[in-house]
Short mmCIF file of C-alpha atoms (C1' of nucleotides) in Angstrom, two decimals:
data_model
loop_
_atom_site.label_atom_id
_atom_site.label_comp_id
_atom_site.label_asym_id
_atom_site.label_seq_id
_atom_site.Cartn_x
_atom_site.Cartn_y
_atom_site.Cartn_z
CA MET A 1 -0.01 0.02 0.01
CA THR A 2 2.69 2.34 1.06
CA MET A 3 6.36 2.56 -0.03
CA GLU A 4 8.41 3.82 2.95
CA THR A 5 12.12 4.80 2.53
CA VAL A 6 14.14 5.22 5.60
CA GLU A 7 17.70 6.83 5.34
CA SER A 8 20.16 7.17 8.10
CA GLN A 9 22.02 10.37 8.00
CA HIS A 10 25.65 11.10 9.16
CA ASP A 11 24.36 13.11 12.04
CA GLY A 12 22.33 10.29 13.51
CA SER A 13 19.06 11.67 12.29
CA ILE A 14 16.77 9.64 10.10
CA THR A 15 14.99 10.47 7.17
CA ALA A 16 12.11 8.73 6.10
CA SER A 17 9.54 9.20 3.38
CA LEU A 18 6.29 7.81 2.25
CA THR A 19 5.54 7.65 -1.33
CA GLU A 20 1.83 7.73 -0.41
CA SER A 21 1.70 10.80 1.19
CA LYS A 22 -1.84 11.29 1.64
CA SER A 23 -1.74 10.73 5.26
CA ALA A 24 -2.80 13.25 7.79
CA HIS A 25 -0.61 13.87 10.78
CA VAL A 26 -1.11 11.65 13.67
CA GLN A 27 0.11 11.91 17.12
CA THR A 28 0.47 8.60 18.99
CA GLN A 29 -1.56 8.43 21.97
CA THR A 30 0.76 6.35 23.94
CA GLY A 31 -0.91 4.30 26.36
CA GLN A 32 -4.51 4.95 25.07
CA ASN A 33 -4.61 2.47 22.36
CA SER A 34 -2.78 -0.83 21.50
CA ILE A 35 0.55 0.86 20.45
CA PRO A 36 3.34 -0.15 22.71
CA ALA A 37 4.95 2.67 24.40
CA LEU A 38 8.15 2.44 22.52
CA ALA A 39 8.73 5.74 21.82
CA GLN A 40 7.28 9.47 22.52
CA VAL A 41 6.59 11.31 19.47
CA SER A 42 6.10 14.79 19.18
CA VAL A 43 5.79 16.75 15.82
CA ALA A 44 7.91 20.04 15.72
CA GLY A 45 5.80 22.96 14.91
CA SER A 46 7.75 24.43 12.23
CA GLY A 47 7.19 21.46 10.18
CA THR A 48 3.61 21.20 10.28
CA GLY A 49 2.74 23.96 7.62
CA ARG A 50 1.10 22.87 4.30
CA GLY A 51 3.70 22.10 1.70
CA SER A 52 6.71 22.01 4.14
CA PRO A 53 7.89 18.80 5.17
CA ALA A 54 7.21 17.69 8.79
CA VAL A 55 9.81 17.19 11.17
CA THR A 56 9.21 14.69 13.78
CA LEU A 57 11.32 14.39 17.06
CA VAL A 58 11.17 11.12 18.40
CA GLN A 59 12.38 10.84 21.83
CA LEU A 60 13.72 7.30 22.71
CA PRO A 61 13.32 5.94 26.21
CA SER A 62 17.22 6.29 26.65
CA GLY A 63 16.85 10.00 26.11
CA GLN A 64 18.12 10.00 22.75
CA THR A 65 16.36 12.08 20.29
CA ILE A 66 15.64 11.21 16.56
CA HIS A 67 14.81 13.55 13.78
CA VAL A 68 12.34 11.97 11.42
CA GLN A 69 11.74 14.29 8.74
CA GLY A 70 8.74 13.74 6.24
CA VAL A 71 7.48 10.61 7.70
CA ILE A 72 4.15 11.82 7.20
CA GLN A 73 4.20 14.35 4.43
CA THR A 74 2.37 17.48 3.68
CA PRO A 75 -1.12 17.75 5.10
CA GLN A 76 -3.75 16.94 2.83
CA PRO A 77 -7.34 18.21 2.97
CA SER A 78 -8.56 14.96 4.33
CA VAL A 79 -11.36 14.29 6.54
CA ILE A 80 -9.20 14.37 9.42
CA GLN A 81 -8.15 17.78 8.98
CA SER A 82 -11.24 19.64 8.81
CA PRO A 83 -12.75 18.48 11.98
CA GLN A 84 -9.32 19.02 13.59
CA ILE A 85 -9.39 22.71 12.16
CA HIS A 86 -12.95 22.97 13.62
CA THR A 87 -12.05 21.78 16.99
CA VAL A 88 -9.13 24.24 17.11
CA GLN A 89 -11.52 27.06 16.27
CA VAL A 90 -13.82 25.96 19.02
CA ALA A 91 -10.75 25.72 21.48
CA THR A 92 -9.59 29.21 20.45
CA ILE A 93 -13.09 30.67 20.97
CA ALA A 94 -13.20 29.08 24.43
CA GLU A 95 -9.73 30.68 25.17
CA THR A 96 -10.99 33.86 23.76
CA ASP A 97 -14.11 33.72 25.92
CA GLU A 98 -11.95 33.24 29.07
CA SER A 99 -9.93 36.13 28.29
CA ALA A 100 -12.98 38.20 27.34
CA GLU A 101 -15.00 37.22 30.66
CA SER A 102 -12.00 38.67 32.51
CA GLU A 103 -12.56 41.76 30.84
CA GLY A 104 -16.50 41.34 30.87
CA VAL A 105 -17.11 41.40 27.18
CA ILE A 106 -18.24 38.59 25.04
CA ASP A 107 -18.72 39.25 21.17
CA SER A 108 -21.32 36.64 20.63
CA HIS A 109 -21.61 37.69 16.92
CA LYS A 110 -17.98 37.29 16.31
CA ARG A 111 -18.09 33.73 18.11
CA ARG A 112 -21.10 32.73 15.99
CA GLU A 113 -19.29 33.75 12.81
CA ILE A 114 -16.29 31.57 13.55
CA LEU A 115 -18.20 28.66 14.84
CA SER A 116 -20.40 28.96 11.79
CA ARG A 117 -17.64 27.42 9.77
CA ARG A 118 -19.44 24.14 8.82
CA PRO A 119 -18.09 21.16 7.23
CA SER A 120 -19.88 19.52 4.23
CA TYR A 121 -19.84 15.95 4.92
CA ARG A 122 -20.34 15.16 1.39
CA LYS A 123 -17.79 17.16 -0.02
CA ILE A 124 -15.27 16.26 2.77
CA LEU A 125 -16.00 12.47 2.05
CA ASN A 126 -15.82 12.78 -1.53
CA GLU A 127 -12.50 14.57 -1.14
CA LEU A 128 -11.17 11.73 0.94
CA SER A 129 -12.41 9.04 -1.54
CA SER A 130 -10.46 11.15 -4.29
CA ASP A 131 -7.60 10.74 -2.06
CA VAL A 132 -7.76 7.39 -0.88
CA PRO A 133 -8.89 4.67 -3.02
CA GLY A 134 -11.46 2.46 -1.54
CA VAL A 135 -13.45 5.08 0.36
CA PRO A 136 -16.90 5.11 -0.81
CA LYS A 137 -18.03 8.36 -2.28
CA ILE A 138 -21.36 9.89 -0.89
CA GLU A 139 -23.84 9.70 -3.51
CA GLU A 140 -24.32 12.98 -5.46
CA GLU A 141 -27.99 14.03 -5.65
CA ARG A 142 -28.60 12.92 -9.08
CA SER A 143 -32.44 12.17 -8.69
CA GLU A 144 -33.18 15.51 -10.37
CA GLU A 145 -31.71 14.64 -13.59
CA GLU A 146 -32.88 10.94 -13.35
CA GLY A 147 -36.29 11.90 -12.57
CA THR A 148 -36.64 9.48 -9.38
CA PRO A 149 -37.41 11.80 -6.55
CA PRO A 150 -36.25 10.90 -3.45
CA SER A 151 -38.04 13.52 -1.69
CA ILE A 152 -40.12 16.46 -2.06
CA ALA A 153 -37.12 18.79 -2.80
CA THR A 154 -36.93 17.18 -6.25
CA MET A 155 -40.68 17.52 -6.97
CA ALA A 156 -41.55 18.95 -10.14
CA VAL A 157 -43.17 22.39 -10.24
CA PRO A 158 -46.66 21.91 -9.50
CA THR A 159 -49.59 23.86 -10.52
CA SER A 160 -51.62 22.79 -7.45
CA ILE A 161 -50.55 21.63 -3.97
CA TYR A 162 -53.27 20.13 -1.98
CA GLN A 163 -53.18 18.78 1.62
CA THR A 164 -55.39 15.91 3.00
CA SER A 165 -56.91 15.55 6.26
CA THR A 166 -53.89 13.32 7.31
CA GLY A 167 -51.17 15.77 6.47
CA GLN A 168 -50.11 14.28 3.23
CA TYR A 169 -49.58 16.48 0.22
CA ILE A 170 -50.68 15.85 -3.49
CA ALA A 171 -49.03 17.97 -5.92
CA ILE A 172 -50.19 18.11 -9.30
CA ALA A 173 -47.79 19.03 -11.82
CA GLN A 174 -48.20 20.62 -15.25
CA GLY A 175 -47.69 17.52 -17.33
CA GLY A 176 -50.50 15.76 -15.18
CA THR A 177 -48.18 13.96 -12.96
CA ILE A 178 -49.32 13.77 -9.41
CA GLN A 179 -46.90 13.36 -6.56
CA ILE A 180 -48.00 12.28 -3.21
CA SER A 181 -45.97 13.16 -0.02
CA ASN A 182 -46.49 11.58 2.96
CA PRO A 183 -45.32 13.47 6.14
CA GLY A 184 -45.13 10.38 8.30
CA SER A 185 -43.13 8.30 5.87
CA ASP A 186 -39.49 8.13 5.41
CA GLY A 187 -37.23 9.32 2.68
CA VAL A 188 -37.69 7.71 -0.65
CA GLN A 189 -41.22 6.59 0.32
CA GLY A 190 -42.20 10.08 1.13
CA LEU A 191 -42.97 11.26 -2.34
CA GLN A 192 -44.79 9.10 -4.95
CA ALA A 193 -45.03 9.98 -8.59
CA LEU A 194 -48.24 9.18 -10.27
CA THR A 195 -48.87 8.67 -14.19
CA MET A 196 -51.99 9.20 -15.82
CA THR A 197 -53.36 6.17 -17.46
CA ASN A 198 -56.72 7.20 -18.75
CA SER A 199 -57.70 3.83 -18.66
CA GLY A 200 -61.01 1.76 -17.41
CA ALA A 201 -64.21 3.78 -17.27
CA PRO A 202 -63.68 6.71 -15.10
CA PRO A 203 -66.50 9.05 -13.79
CA PRO A 204 -67.39 11.48 -16.42
CA GLY A 205 -64.74 14.10 -16.83
CA ALA A 206 -62.56 12.48 -14.50
CA THR A 207 -59.04 10.82 -15.37
CA ILE A 208 -57.81 7.77 -13.55
CA VAL A 209 -54.22 7.81 -12.21
CA GLN A 210 -52.38 5.18 -10.86
CA TYR A 211 -49.21 4.69 -9.00
CA ALA A 212 -47.44 1.45 -7.90
CA ALA A 213 -47.41 1.57 -4.14
CA GLN A 214 -43.91 0.86 -2.70
CA SER A 215 -45.58 -1.40 -0.01
CA ALA A 216 -46.67 -3.65 -2.73
CA ASP A 217 -50.16 -3.12 -1.69
CA GLY A 218 -50.93 -2.92 -5.54
CA THR A 219 -52.19 0.37 -7.09
CA GLN A 220 -54.26 3.19 -5.94
CA GLN A 221 -56.59 5.10 -8.19
CA PHE A 222 -57.15 8.90 -8.28
CA PHE A 223 -59.76 10.46 -10.03
CA VAL A 224 -58.53 13.89 -11.61
CA PRO A 225 -61.35 16.02 -13.42
CA GLY A 226 -59.06 19.06 -13.27
CA SER A 227 -60.89 20.73 -10.53
CA GLN A 228 -59.88 22.37 -7.51
CA VAL A 229 -60.47 19.73 -4.66
CA VAL A 230 -58.80 16.62 -3.65
CA VAL A 231 -60.58 14.18 -1.45
CA GLN A 232 -59.10 11.64 0.87
CA ALA A 233 -61.52 8.95 1.56
CA ALA A 234 -60.43 7.74 5.21
CA THR A 235 -61.46 4.00 4.63
CA GLY A 236 -59.22 1.44 6.09
CA ASP A 237 -55.60 0.73 5.50
CA MET A 238 -55.63 1.78 1.82
CA PRO A 239 -56.08 5.82 1.29
CA ALA A 240 -58.10 6.89 -1.56
CA TYR A 241 -58.06 10.50 -3.02
CA GLN A 242 -60.42 12.04 -5.19
CA ILE A 243 -60.23 15.50 -6.86
CA ARG A 244 -63.85 16.89 -7.33
CA ALA A 245 -65.58 20.03 -8.12
CA PRO A 246 -65.59 22.26 -5.06
CA THR A 247 -69.11 22.23 -4.98
CA ALA A 248 -69.40 18.55 -4.82
CA ALA A 249 -70.65 17.13 -1.44
CA LEU A 250 -67.61 15.88 0.60
CA PRO A 251 -67.59 12.93 2.87
CA GLN A 252 -67.37 13.74 6.62
CA GLY A 253 -64.19 14.44 8.09
CA VAL A 254 -62.51 15.23 4.81
CA VAL A 255 -60.26 18.27 5.05
CA MET A 256 -59.46 20.28 1.92
CA ALA A 257 -56.73 22.82 0.79
CA ALA A 258 -57.63 25.69 -1.62
CA SER A 259 -55.84 25.75 -4.73
CA PRO A 260 -52.96 28.45 -4.58
CA GLY A 261 -54.23 30.14 -7.62
CA SER A 262 -57.38 31.13 -6.10
CA LEU A 263 -56.63 32.86 -2.87
CA HIS A 264 -58.72 36.04 -2.19
CA SER A 265 -59.54 36.36 1.38
CA PRO A 266 -57.10 36.65 4.43
CA GLN A 267 -58.10 33.47 5.50
CA GLN A 268 -57.08 31.87 2.25
CA LEU A 269 -53.91 33.66 2.55
CA ALA A 270 -53.35 32.50 6.01
CA GLU A 271 -54.04 28.80 4.75
CA GLU A 272 -51.52 29.33 1.95
CA ALA A 273 -49.15 30.43 4.56
CA THR A 274 -49.73 27.36 6.57
CA ARG A 275 -49.44 25.30 3.49
CA LYS A 276 -46.29 26.75 2.50
CA ARG A 277 -44.87 26.30 6.12
CA GLU A 278 -45.85 22.63 6.42
CA LEU A 279 -44.21 22.04 3.08
CA ARG A 280 -41.08 23.73 4.35
CA LEU A 281 -40.99 21.83 7.56
CA MET A 282 -41.57 18.52 5.50
CA LYS A 283 -38.71 19.39 3.28
CA ASN A 284 -36.41 20.23 6.06
CA ARG A 285 -37.60 17.14 7.78
CA GLU A 286 -36.05 15.15 4.99
CA ALA A 287 -33.06 17.27 4.66
CA ALA A 288 -32.38 16.66 8.28
CA LYS A 289 -32.63 12.97 7.77
CA GLU A 290 -30.35 13.00 4.95
CA CYS A 291 -27.79 15.14 6.85
CA ARG A 292 -27.81 12.66 9.62
CA ARG A 293 -27.24 9.87 7.38
CA ARG A 294 -24.28 11.72 5.71
CA LYS A 295 -22.98 12.52 8.97
CA LYS A 296 -23.03 9.04 10.42
CA GLU A 297 -21.45 8.15 7.07
CA TYR A 298 -18.65 10.47 7.54
CA VAL A 299 -17.95 9.44 11.06
CA LYS A 300 -17.83 5.94 9.91
CA CYS A 301 -15.38 6.76 7.36
CA LEU A 302 -13.34 8.63 10.06
CA GLU A 303 -13.18 5.87 12.30
CA SER A 304 -11.85 3.53 9.43
CA ARG A 305 -9.40 6.14 8.68
CA VAL A 306 -8.09 6.29 12.27
CA ALA A 307 -7.70 2.68 12.45
CA VAL A 308 -5.56 2.56 9.29
CA LEU A 309 -3.55 5.49 10.39
CA GLU A 310 -3.08 3.75 13.69
CA VAL A 311 -1.71 0.75 12.15
CA GLN A 312 0.31 2.82 9.91
CA ASN A 313 1.67 4.72 12.78
CA LYS A 314 2.40 1.59 14.73
CA LYS A 315 4.41 0.03 11.71
CA LEU A 316 6.47 3.37 11.41
CA ILE A 317 7.19 3.27 15.10
CA GLU A 318 8.29 -0.35 14.93
CA GLU A 319 10.61 0.35 12.06
CA LEU A 320 12.21 3.24 13.73
CA GLU A 321 12.95 1.02 16.72
CA THR A 322 14.59 -1.45 14.22
CA LEU A 323 16.49 1.13 12.72
CA LYS A 324 17.62 2.41 16.21
CA ASP A 325 18.98 -0.93 16.91
CA ILE A 326 20.77 -1.07 13.58
CA CYS A 327 21.93 2.69 13.78
CA SER A 328 23.14 2.89 17.54
CA PRO A 329 26.59 1.50 18.04
CA LYS A 330 27.07 -1.48 20.30
CA THR A 331 29.07 -0.64 23.46
CA ASP A 332 29.57 -4.02 24.89
"C1'" DT B 1 -40.32 -4.07 39.81
"C1'" DA B 2 -40.25 1.16 39.45
"C1'" DG B 3 -37.15 4.75 38.93
"C1'" DT B 4 -32.96 6.79 36.73
"C1'" DT B 5 -29.56 7.30 33.24
"C1'" DC B 6 -27.87 7.00 28.84
"C1'" DG B 7 -27.80 6.80 23.98
"C1'" DC B 8 -30.28 7.46 19.63
"C1'" DG B 9 -33.19 9.17 16.41
"C1'" DC B 10 -36.40 12.79 15.20
"C1'" DG B 11 -38.50 17.12 14.35
"C1'" DT B 12 -37.73 22.08 14.54
"C1'" DC B 13 -35.50 26.56 14.36
"C1'" DA B 14 -31.87 29.51 13.14
"C1'" DT B 15 -28.51 30.78 9.78
"C1'" DA B 16 -24.68 30.42 6.35
"C1'" DG B 17 -24.01 29.15 2.11
"C1'" DT B 18 -25.60 28.66 -2.80
"C1'" DA B 19 -28.47 28.85 -6.88
"C1'" DC B 20 -31.23 31.61 -9.90
"C1'" DG C 1 -32.77 39.83 -3.86
"C1'" DT C 2 -35.08 35.74 -2.91
"C1'" DA C 3 -35.86 30.86 -2.50
"C1'" DC C 4 -33.56 26.86 -1.35
"C1'" DT C 5 -30.37 23.72 0.92
"C1'" DA C 6 -27.36 21.91 4.38
"C1'" DT C 7 -26.15 21.76 9.09
"C1'" DG C 8 -25.39 22.90 14.07
"C1'" DA C 9 -28.15 23.41 18.10
"C1'" DC C 10 -32.11 22.35 20.99
"C1'" DG C 11 -35.60 19.66 23.01
"C1'" DC C 12 -38.46 15.54 23.16
"C1'" DG C 13 -39.65 10.80 23.13
"C1'" DC C 14 -38.39 5.88 23.15
"C1'" DG C 15 -36.09 2.01 24.32
"C1'" DA C 16 -32.18 -0.56 26.66
"C1'" DA C 17 -29.29 -1.04 30.62
"C1'" DC C 18 -28.75 -0.39 35.38
"C1'" DT C 19 -29.75 0.17 40.23
"C1'" DA C 20 -32.30 0.50 44.78
#
DNA sequence: TAGTTCGCGCGTCATAGTAC
DNA sequence: GTACTATGACGCGCGAACTA
């Protein structure tokens, strides 16, 4: 995986290099992991800058210090780095706050500004995956191009959005596509695209649309006469929706939402605002789920990276020990 | 067995960043 | 400039583990 080159210098220092130089700096946590406490490793501050070779001072138990130059090369923008930077920023803020408290002044706005540096898990992980082969990329949001909406965010621009009594949203797009978003469902199942079929014998003026339910319950039929009203029949496990003329008699308990194109009264405006808010909350709900999923993936990636780097670190320390035995003159 | 603690996931809000 | 997205923060509920 990595090619390591170690050279013994005349002055006793050892120069080592890795041909795969994507590794981030790792400081051995002696005693906290499985790495034996062979040596105490400290990284010289002058060598940690971007682009400059790192100089590692390895202090041996005998008190001898070995300069290891470039064992781990230039810091790369890996997944390890960004959170560290973030942590440092937070720590800096904490110190700043201490000093500020001593003065009685805390600039909360400035603190928020600095704290607001947020990592994009997808970007970071994809950067890592481009650096290190084998690390899976987080899927890009391709659903918009591929037309398979994973969430309401990819919904086609609807001409009308209706809300049912159970909180479900039905969007009728210009092409006749009907999308149903169930706030209680999860992710991909939250939005279901419908296609017009015009088959069978619909009621006069109505078009039967069907969609294949993901729960393998079969299909459901929707009557779309081009009117303003969507009716959900609350009967049993399988919901049924009807779009009727507003004047049609509605089943008891059915709640309707007005078409956005016909808002006049303040009450209708308020309903529209409520509908928009519900839609926004639903989108954000899905976004939060997705964000948490990405974050978990990111953390998993970090953990595996740490495991790899620990093994690498252990290997290097063992190699240093071997070289120390070779290089140090035998006194007896 | 009831009460407590802990970890996890979820929903919501606020807001920086981005797209249009 | 506005709408939308991504994400940190917060509070809440739930189930598992623990304890008296």
